[in-house]
PDB file of C-alpha atoms and ligand atoms in Angstrom:
ATOM      1  CA  MET A   1    -108.647  49.297 252.539  1.00  0.00           C
ATOM      2  CA  PRO A   2    -108.660  47.587 249.156  1.00  0.00           C
ATOM      3  CA  ASN A   3    -107.464  44.022 249.004  1.00  0.00           C
ATOM      4  CA  TRP A   4    -104.377  44.748 246.947  1.00  0.00           C
ATOM      5  CA  MET A   5    -103.233  47.336 249.489  1.00  0.00           C
ATOM      6  CA  LYS A   6    -103.524  44.731 252.229  1.00  0.00           C
ATOM      7  CA  MET A   7    -101.464  42.386 250.071  1.00  0.00           C
ATOM      8  CA  ILE A   8     -98.702  44.960 249.680  1.00  0.00           C
ATOM      9  CA  GLU A   9     -98.779  45.710 253.412  1.00  0.00           C
ATOM     10  CA  ALA A  10     -98.583  42.026 254.204  1.00  0.00           C
ATOM     11  CA  LYS A  11     -95.594  41.675 251.906  1.00  0.00           C
ATOM     12  CA  VAL A  12     -93.846  44.655 253.475  1.00  0.00           C
ATOM     13  CA  ALA A  13     -94.512  43.292 256.993  1.00  0.00           C
ATOM     14  CA  LEU A  14     -93.098  39.947 255.926  1.00  0.00           C
ATOM     15  CA  ALA A  15     -90.052  41.693 254.528  1.00  0.00           C
ATOM     16  CA  LYS A  16     -89.410  43.616 257.758  1.00  0.00           C
ATOM     17  CA  ARG A  17     -89.846  40.538 259.917  1.00  0.00           C
ATOM     18  CA  GLY A  18     -87.749  38.167 257.850  1.00  0.00           C
ATOM     19  CA  ALA A  19     -84.862  40.322 256.852  1.00  0.00           C
ATOM     20  CA  ARG A  20     -81.347  40.487 258.066  1.00  0.00           C
ATOM     21  CA  PRO A  21     -80.492  42.751 255.190  1.00  0.00           C
ATOM     22  CA  SER A  22     -77.196  42.191 253.460  1.00  0.00           C
ATOM     23  CA  LYS A  23     -74.520  44.779 254.047  1.00  0.00           C
ATOM     24  CA  ALA A  24     -71.412  45.682 252.136  1.00  0.00           C
ATOM     25  CA  GLY A  25     -68.947  42.855 252.617  1.00  0.00           C
ATOM     26  CA  ASP A  26     -71.614  40.183 252.746  1.00  0.00           C
ATOM     27  CA  ASN A  27     -71.969  37.848 249.779  1.00  0.00           C
ATOM     28  CA  PRO A  28     -71.501  40.109 246.737  1.00  0.00           C
ATOM     29  CA  ARG A  29     -74.104  38.068 244.867  1.00  0.00           C
ATOM     30  CA  ILE A  30     -76.856  39.105 247.298  1.00  0.00           C
ATOM     31  CA  PRO A  31     -78.389  42.457 246.266  1.00  0.00           C
ATOM     32  CA  PRO A  32     -78.773  45.224 248.864  1.00  0.00           C
ATOM     33  CA  GLY A  33     -81.491  44.660 251.449  1.00  0.00           C
ATOM     34  CA  GLN A  34     -81.888  40.980 250.577  1.00  0.00           C
ATOM     35  CA  LYS A  35     -81.307  37.924 252.748  1.00  0.00           C
ATOM     36  CA  GLU A  36     -80.168  34.559 251.445  1.00  0.00           C
ATOM     37  CA  VAL A  37     -82.575  31.626 251.746  1.00  0.00           C
ATOM     38  CA  TYR A  38     -82.216  27.996 250.710  1.00  0.00           C
ATOM     39  CA  ASP A  39     -85.755  26.641 250.798  1.00  0.00           C
ATOM     40  CA  PHE A  40     -87.335  28.228 247.681  1.00  0.00           C
ATOM     41  CA  PRO A  41     -90.363  29.912 249.322  1.00  0.00           C
ATOM     42  CA  ILE A  42     -93.748  30.000 247.583  1.00  0.00           C
ATOM     43  CA  LEU A  43     -95.183  33.407 246.797  1.00  0.00           C
ATOM     44  CA  ASP A  44     -98.279  34.253 244.783  1.00  0.00           C
ATOM     45  CA  LEU A  45    -101.806  35.587 245.094  1.00  0.00           C
ATOM     46  CA  GLY A  46    -102.911  32.391 246.798  1.00  0.00           C
ATOM     47  CA  LEU A  47    -105.034  31.347 243.845  1.00  0.00           C
ATOM     48  CA  GLU A  48    -103.194  28.307 242.542  1.00  0.00           C
ATOM     49  CA  PRO A  49    -104.751  27.558 239.164  1.00  0.00           C
ATOM     50  CA  ASP A  50    -105.242  23.990 238.087  1.00  0.00           C
ATOM     51  CA  VAL A  51    -103.034  23.682 235.013  1.00  0.00           C
ATOM     52  CA  SER A  52    -102.215  20.176 233.907  1.00  0.00           C
ATOM     53  CA  PRO A  53     -99.686  19.804 231.080  1.00  0.00           C
ATOM     54  CA  SER A  54    -102.407  18.285 228.863  1.00  0.00           C
ATOM     55  CA  SER A  55    -104.644  21.358 229.212  1.00  0.00           C
ATOM     56  CA  TRP A  56    -101.795  23.887 229.165  1.00  0.00           C
ATOM     57  CA  ASN A  57    -101.411  26.215 226.177  1.00  0.00           C
ATOM     58  CA  LEU A  58     -99.123  29.120 225.467  1.00  0.00           C
ATOM     59  CA  ARG A  59    -100.294  31.866 223.131  1.00  0.00           C
ATOM     60  CA  VAL A  60     -97.838  34.286 221.572  1.00  0.00           C
ATOM     61  CA  PHE A  61     -99.895  37.143 220.142  1.00  0.00           C
ATOM     62  CA  GLY A  62    -100.449  40.871 219.666  1.00  0.00           C
ATOM     63  CA  LEU A  63     -98.044  42.814 217.456  1.00  0.00           C
ATOM     64  CA  VAL A  64     -96.426  39.824 215.765  1.00  0.00           C
ATOM     65  CA  GLU A  65     -96.319  38.670 212.175  1.00  0.00           C
ATOM     66  CA  GLY A  66     -97.224  35.116 213.058  1.00  0.00           C
ATOM     67  CA  GLU A  67     -99.260  34.338 216.152  1.00  0.00           C
ATOM     68  CA  LEU A  68     -98.298  31.058 217.796  1.00  0.00           C
ATOM     69  CA  ALA A  69    -100.045  28.614 220.066  1.00  0.00           C
ATOM     70  CA  TYR A  70     -97.967  25.950 221.770  1.00  0.00           C
ATOM     71  CA  SER A  71     -99.290  22.817 223.353  1.00  0.00           C
ATOM     72  CA  TRP A  72     -97.248  20.953 225.955  1.00  0.00           C
ATOM     73  CA  LYS A  73     -96.021  18.655 223.156  1.00  0.00           C
ATOM     74  CA  THR A  74     -94.986  21.349 220.660  1.00  0.00           C
ATOM     75  CA  PHE A  75     -93.420  23.438 223.444  1.00  0.00           C
ATOM     76  CA  ASN A  76     -91.226  20.527 224.470  1.00  0.00           C
ATOM     77  CA  GLU A  77     -90.002  20.108 220.904  1.00  0.00           C
ATOM     78  CA  LEU A  78     -88.315  23.525 221.085  1.00  0.00           C
ATOM     79  CA  PRO A  79     -84.573  23.728 221.914  1.00  0.00           C
ATOM     80  CA  GLN A  80     -83.906  23.186 225.615  1.00  0.00           C
ATOM     81  CA  VAL A  81     -81.318  24.765 227.883  1.00  0.00           C
ATOM     82  CA  ASP A  82     -80.132  24.329 231.451  1.00  0.00           C
ATOM     83  CA  LEU A  83     -79.567  27.515 233.338  1.00  0.00           C
ATOM     84  CA  THR A  84     -78.261  28.310 236.813  1.00  0.00           C
ATOM     85  CA  THR A  85     -79.455  31.712 238.009  1.00  0.00           C
ATOM     86  CA  ASP A  86     -80.235  33.657 241.180  1.00  0.00           C
ATOM     87  CA  PHE A  87     -83.769  34.499 242.253  1.00  0.00           C
ATOM     88  CA  HIS A  88     -84.554  37.725 244.153  1.00  0.00           C
ATOM     89  CA  CYS A  89     -87.983  38.391 245.659  1.00  0.00           C
ATOM     90  CA  VAL A  90     -89.020  41.913 246.587  1.00  0.00           C
ATOM     91  CA  THR A  91     -90.054  40.588 250.026  1.00  0.00           C
ATOM     92  CA  ARG A  92     -86.285  40.428 250.656  1.00  0.00           C
ATOM     93  CA  TRP A  93     -85.334  36.825 250.126  1.00  0.00           C
ATOM     94  CA  SER A  94     -82.829  35.708 247.525  1.00  0.00           C
ATOM     95  CA  GLN A  95     -81.948  32.184 246.551  1.00  0.00           C
ATOM     96  CA  LEU A  96     -78.724  31.632 244.630  1.00  0.00           C
ATOM     97  CA  ASP A  97     -77.931  28.984 242.043  1.00  0.00           C
ATOM     98  CA  MET A  98     -81.426  27.946 241.118  1.00  0.00           C
ATOM     99  CA  ASN A  99     -81.193  25.302 238.459  1.00  0.00           C
ATOM    100  CA  TRP A 100     -83.763  25.643 235.701  1.00  0.00           C
ATOM    101  CA  ARG A 101     -84.455  23.774 232.495  1.00  0.00           C
ATOM    102  CA  GLY A 102     -86.643  25.109 229.726  1.00  0.00           C
ATOM    103  CA  VAL A 103     -86.814  27.008 226.471  1.00  0.00           C
ATOM    104  CA  PRO A 104     -85.051  30.352 225.981  1.00  0.00           C
ATOM    105  CA  ALA A 105     -87.717  33.081 225.818  1.00  0.00           C
ATOM    106  CA  ARG A 106     -86.008  34.561 222.774  1.00  0.00           C
ATOM    107  CA  ASP A 107     -86.536  31.376 220.765  1.00  0.00           C
ATOM    108  CA  VAL A 108     -90.265  31.453 221.445  1.00  0.00           C
ATOM    109  CA  ILE A 109     -90.508  35.184 220.787  1.00  0.00           C
ATOM    110  CA  LEU A 110     -88.443  35.317 217.597  1.00  0.00           C
ATOM    111  CA  ARG A 111     -90.459  32.455 216.093  1.00  0.00           C
ATOM    112  CA  ALA A 112     -93.522  34.728 216.243  1.00  0.00           C
ATOM    113  CA  ARG A 113     -91.621  37.523 214.429  1.00  0.00           C
ATOM    114  CA  PRO A 114     -92.541  40.613 216.504  1.00  0.00           C
ATOM    115  CA  LEU A 115     -93.358  43.671 214.398  1.00  0.00           C
ATOM    116  CA  GLU A 116     -90.939  46.590 214.358  1.00  0.00           C
ATOM    117  CA  LYS A 117     -93.243  48.641 216.597  1.00  0.00           C
ATOM    118  CA  ALA A 118     -93.646  45.901 219.228  1.00  0.00           C
ATOM    119  CA  ALA A 119     -91.626  47.341 222.108  1.00  0.00           C
ATOM    120  CA  PHE A 120     -93.367  45.995 225.240  1.00  0.00           C
ATOM    121  CA  VAL A 121     -94.755  42.711 226.418  1.00  0.00           C
ATOM    122  CA  THR A 122     -97.477  41.584 228.797  1.00  0.00           C
ATOM    123  CA  LEU A 123     -96.968  38.165 230.369  1.00  0.00           C
ATOM    124  CA  HIS A 124    -100.307  36.479 231.080  1.00  0.00           C
ATOM    125  CA  SER A 125    -100.813  33.749 233.652  1.00  0.00           C
ATOM    126  CA  ALA A 126    -103.541  31.207 234.337  1.00  0.00           C
ATOM    127  CA  ASP A 127    -104.366  32.863 237.707  1.00  0.00           C
ATOM    128  CA  GLU A 128    -105.095  36.082 235.763  1.00  0.00           C
ATOM    129  CA  TYR A 129    -101.875  37.586 237.029  1.00  0.00           C
ATOM    130  CA  THR A 130    -100.015  39.788 234.583  1.00  0.00           C
ATOM    131  CA  THR A 131     -96.652  41.499 234.528  1.00  0.00           C
ATOM    132  CA  ASN A 132     -94.913  43.695 231.968  1.00  0.00           C
ATOM    133  CA  LEU A 133     -91.444  44.034 230.504  1.00  0.00           C
ATOM    134  CA  PRO A 134     -89.750  45.742 227.581  1.00  0.00           C
ATOM    135  CA  LEU A 135     -89.397  43.249 224.727  1.00  0.00           C
ATOM    136  CA  GLU A 136     -85.644  43.745 224.879  1.00  0.00           C
ATOM    137  CA  ALA A 137     -85.507  42.407 228.450  1.00  0.00           C
ATOM    138  CA  LEU A 138     -87.018  39.118 227.303  1.00  0.00           C
ATOM    139  CA  LEU A 139     -84.396  38.655 224.593  1.00  0.00           C
ATOM    140  CA  ASP A 140     -81.559  38.332 227.142  1.00  0.00           C
ATOM    141  CA  ASP A 141     -80.026  34.896 226.978  1.00  0.00           C
ATOM    142  CA  ASP A 142     -80.686  34.210 230.676  1.00  0.00           C
ATOM    143  CA  VAL A 143     -84.478  34.555 230.292  1.00  0.00           C
ATOM    144  CA  ILE A 144     -86.233  31.218 229.959  1.00  0.00           C
ATOM    145  CA  LEU A 145     -89.615  29.576 229.982  1.00  0.00           C
ATOM    146  CA  ALA A 146     -88.851  26.974 232.617  1.00  0.00           C
ATOM    147  CA  HIS A 147     -90.564  23.616 232.968  1.00  0.00           C
ATOM    148  CA  SER A 148     -88.136  22.064 235.444  1.00  0.00           C
ATOM    149  CA  VAL A 149     -86.259  23.133 238.542  1.00  0.00           C
ATOM    150  CA  PHE A 150     -83.443  21.210 240.261  1.00  0.00           C
ATOM    151  CA  GLY A 151     -83.885  18.354 237.799  1.00  0.00           C
ATOM    152  CA  LYS A 152     -87.608  17.810 238.418  1.00  0.00           C
ATOM    153  CA  PRO A 153     -90.769  19.046 236.719  1.00  0.00           C
ATOM    154  CA  LEU A 154     -91.707  22.464 238.038  1.00  0.00           C
ATOM    155  CA  PRO A 155     -94.286  21.793 240.773  1.00  0.00           C
ATOM    156  CA  PRO A 156     -97.687  23.495 240.474  1.00  0.00           C
ATOM    157  CA  GLU A 157     -97.062  25.719 243.504  1.00  0.00           C
ATOM    158  CA  HIS A 158     -94.002  27.158 241.754  1.00  0.00           C
ATOM    159  CA  GLY A 159     -95.855  27.832 238.526  1.00  0.00           C
ATOM    160  CA  GLY A 160     -95.758  24.513 236.690  1.00  0.00           C
ATOM    161  CA  PRO A 161     -96.083  23.340 234.059  1.00  0.00           C
ATOM    162  CA  VAL A 162     -94.322  26.418 232.656  1.00  0.00           C
ATOM    163  CA  ARG A 163     -93.215  29.713 234.172  1.00  0.00           C
ATOM    164  CA  LEU A 164     -91.058  32.583 233.076  1.00  0.00           C
ATOM    165  CA  ILE A 165     -87.682  33.208 234.716  1.00  0.00           C
ATOM    166  CA  VAL A 166     -86.168  36.711 234.442  1.00  0.00           C
ATOM    167  CA  PRO A 167     -83.063  36.613 236.651  1.00  0.00           C
ATOM    168  CA  LYS A 168     -82.150  40.305 236.319  1.00  0.00           C
ATOM    169  CA  ARG A 169     -85.485  41.528 237.774  1.00  0.00           C
ATOM    170  CA  TYR A 170     -87.279  40.979 241.066  1.00  0.00           C
ATOM    171  CA  ALA A 171     -89.176  37.721 240.947  1.00  0.00           C
ATOM    172  CA  TRP A 172     -92.642  39.222 240.509  1.00  0.00           C
ATOM    173  CA  LYS A 173     -91.626  39.670 236.843  1.00  0.00           C
ATOM    174  CA  SER A 174     -91.155  35.877 236.631  1.00  0.00           C
ATOM    175  CA  ALA A 175     -94.748  34.942 235.832  1.00  0.00           C
ATOM    176  CA  LYS A 176     -95.867  31.536 237.087  1.00  0.00           C
ATOM    177  CA  TRP A 177     -98.392  29.375 235.130  1.00  0.00           C
ATOM    178  CA  LEU A 178     -97.477  31.268 231.979  1.00  0.00           C
ATOM    179  CA  THR A 179    -100.168  31.065 229.290  1.00  0.00           C
ATOM    180  CA  GLY A 180     -99.630  34.136 227.125  1.00  0.00           C
ATOM    181  CA  ILE A 181     -97.008  36.490 225.755  1.00  0.00           C
ATOM    182  CA  GLU A 182     -98.605  39.592 224.249  1.00  0.00           C
ATOM    183  CA  PHE A 183     -96.783  42.317 222.332  1.00  0.00           C
ATOM    184  CA  HIS A 184     -97.716  46.006 222.328  1.00  0.00           C
ATOM    185  CA  GLU A 185     -96.397  49.306 221.126  1.00  0.00           C
ATOM    186  CA  GLU A 186     -96.810  50.952 224.563  1.00  0.00           C
ATOM    187  CA  ASP A 187     -95.955  49.729 228.055  1.00  0.00           C
ATOM    188  CA  ARG A 188     -98.915  48.314 230.004  1.00  0.00           C
ATOM    189  CA  PRO A 189     -98.233  47.943 233.730  1.00  0.00           C
ATOM    190  CA  GLY A 190     -99.179  44.532 235.154  1.00  0.00           C
ATOM    191  CA  PHE A 191    -100.890  43.351 238.343  1.00  0.00           C
ATOM    192  CA  TRP A 192     -98.310  44.594 240.859  1.00  0.00           C
ATOM    193  CA  GLU A 193     -97.027  47.433 238.699  1.00  0.00           C
ATOM    194  CA  VAL A 194    -100.419  49.191 238.817  1.00  0.00           C
ATOM    195  CA  ARG A 195    -100.475  48.627 242.586  1.00  0.00           C
ATOM    196  CA  GLY A 196     -97.302  50.473 243.450  1.00  0.00           C
ATOM    197  CA  TYR A 197     -94.516  48.089 242.542  1.00  0.00           C
ATOM    198  CA  HIS A 198     -91.675  49.541 240.495  1.00  0.00           C
ATOM    199  CA  ASN A 199     -91.988  49.233 236.733  1.00  0.00           C
ATOM    200  CA  GLU A 200     -88.366  48.148 236.181  1.00  0.00           C
ATOM    201  CA  ALA A 201     -87.682  45.957 239.244  1.00  0.00           C
ATOM    202  CA  ASP A 202     -83.879  45.836 239.159  1.00  0.00           C
ATOM    203  CA  PRO A 203     -82.807  44.261 242.482  1.00  0.00           C
ATOM    204  CA  TRP A 204     -79.329  45.831 242.292  1.00  0.00           C
ATOM    205  CA  LYS A 205     -80.927  49.282 242.244  1.00  0.00           C
ATOM    206  CA  GLU A 206     -83.527  48.276 244.848  1.00  0.00           C
ATOM    207  CA  GLU A 207     -86.344  49.192 242.490  1.00  0.00           C
ATOM    208  CA  ARG A 208     -89.004  47.795 244.826  1.00  0.00           C
ATOM    209  CA  PHE A 209     -91.800  50.358 244.802  1.00  0.00           C
ATOM    210  CA  SER A 210     -92.554  53.139 242.376  1.00  0.00           C
ATOM    211  CA  GLN A 211     -92.696  55.796 245.131  1.00  0.00           C
ATOM    212  CA  GLY A 212     -89.538  54.810 246.958  1.00  0.00           C
ATOM    213  CA  ASN A 213     -89.752  52.149 249.629  1.00  0.00           C
ATOM    214  CA  LEU A 214     -93.125  51.953 251.394  1.00  0.00           C
TER     215      LEU A 214
HETATM  216  N1  MTE B 301     -98.957  33.914 237.914  1.00  0.00           N
HETATM  217  C1  MTE B 301     -98.302  34.436 238.942  1.00  0.00           C
HETATM  218  N2  MTE B 301     -96.971  34.575 238.861  1.00  0.00           N
HETATM  219  C2  MTE B 301     -96.266  35.083 239.889  1.00  0.00           C
HETATM  220  C3  MTE B 301     -96.916  35.516 241.069  1.00  0.00           C
HETATM  221  C4  MTE B 301     -98.332  35.357 241.132  1.00  0.00           C
HETATM  222  O1  MTE B 301     -98.989  35.701 242.123  1.00  0.00           O
HETATM  223  N3  MTE B 301     -98.991  34.811 240.057  1.00  0.00           N
HETATM  224  N4  MTE B 301     -96.161  36.034 242.104  1.00  0.00           N
HETATM  225  C5  MTE B 301     -94.840  36.570 241.754  1.00  0.00           C
HETATM  226  C6  MTE B 301     -94.020  36.825 242.915  1.00  0.00           C
HETATM  227  S1  MTE B 301     -94.431  38.207 243.808  1.00  0.00           S
HETATM  228  C7  MTE B 301     -92.908  36.078 243.224  1.00  0.00           C
HETATM  229  S2  MTE B 301     -91.855  36.499 244.464  1.00  0.00           S
HETATM  230  C8  MTE B 301     -92.606  34.834 242.491  1.00  0.00           C
HETATM  231  C9  MTE B 301     -92.510  33.689 243.463  1.00  0.00           C
HETATM  232  O2  MTE B 301     -92.248  32.484 242.832  1.00  0.00           O
HETATM  233  P1  MTE B 301     -92.219  31.159 243.723  1.00  0.00           P
HETATM  234  O3  MTE B 301     -93.552  31.057 244.413  1.00  0.00           O
HETATM  235  O4  MTE B 301     -91.956  30.044 242.791  1.00  0.00           O
HETATM  236  O5  MTE B 301     -91.114  31.352 244.721  1.00  0.00           O
HETATM  237  O6  MTE B 301     -93.594  34.531 241.526  1.00  0.00           O
HETATM  238  C10 MTE B 301     -94.072  35.651 240.810  1.00  0.00           C
HETATM  239  N5  MTE B 301     -94.922  35.176 239.750  1.00  0.00           N
HETATM  240 MO1   MO B 302     -92.521  38.610 245.160  1.00  0.00          MO
END
C-alpha cells in the first residue's frame, strides 16, 4: 500500500476513534461530524521543516504582473490584523475562537496584481506540501497569513513563522510554513487533493473526500 494511502487510513482511523460527532442541537458553530477540542492539536506530514524567520521567504509568483518576494522584515511591514476564527480539521476536531494575528491574504495577493486569467492558486510550503484554492477564496476578508496565535509567535509545529489560515475550509487548506503563492489559469490539485481529499473542503457540506466518505 502506498504511503499516502496509509496516511489517509491513519487519519480516518483517528477520526473514528476520537469522534463524538456533533448532532443537531449541539453547538451550532460545530459543523456536522466534528467534535470540539480545546488543545489545538498538531497535524502534518511529520516532516517539520526548519524555518527560522531570518531564512524565511515568501514568493508570490506565476500569473501576476509583478512577482513579489517578502523577507520576514518586509512581510512584517504590511498591514496587520487580529482575527478570531474557527478551525475545522477533516479528522473531525474543531477548535473555536482561535485568535490569529497576521496579514490579510488579499493585501499580499493584490500587491502582486494577478492577471485577469489567474483563477487558481497553489500554496507552497517548506515541507513540500501544497494545497490549492480558487483565487477568489483567498480574497475573503477572513483569510490571513498568520504569524501569531493567541498573542504569541506561531510555534514551528503549527507552521511558524508564517502559515495560511482559511477559516471557511477544512484545515488542510491552511498551509503551514508558507513559502509560496503561485497563480495559474487552471486548478492544480495539491498534496491531499490528488490523494482523495475533496477539492473544495467546505466543512459545513462535509466535503471530506472526493468519493464520498472513505
Ligand atoms: N505545510 C503543511 N501544511 C499543512 C499540513 C502539512 O502537512 N504541511 N497539514 C494540514 C492539515 S491536514 C491540518 S489539519 C492543519 C493542522 O494544523 P495544526 O497542526 O497547526 O493544527 O495543517 C494543514 N497544513
Ligand atoms: Mo487535517
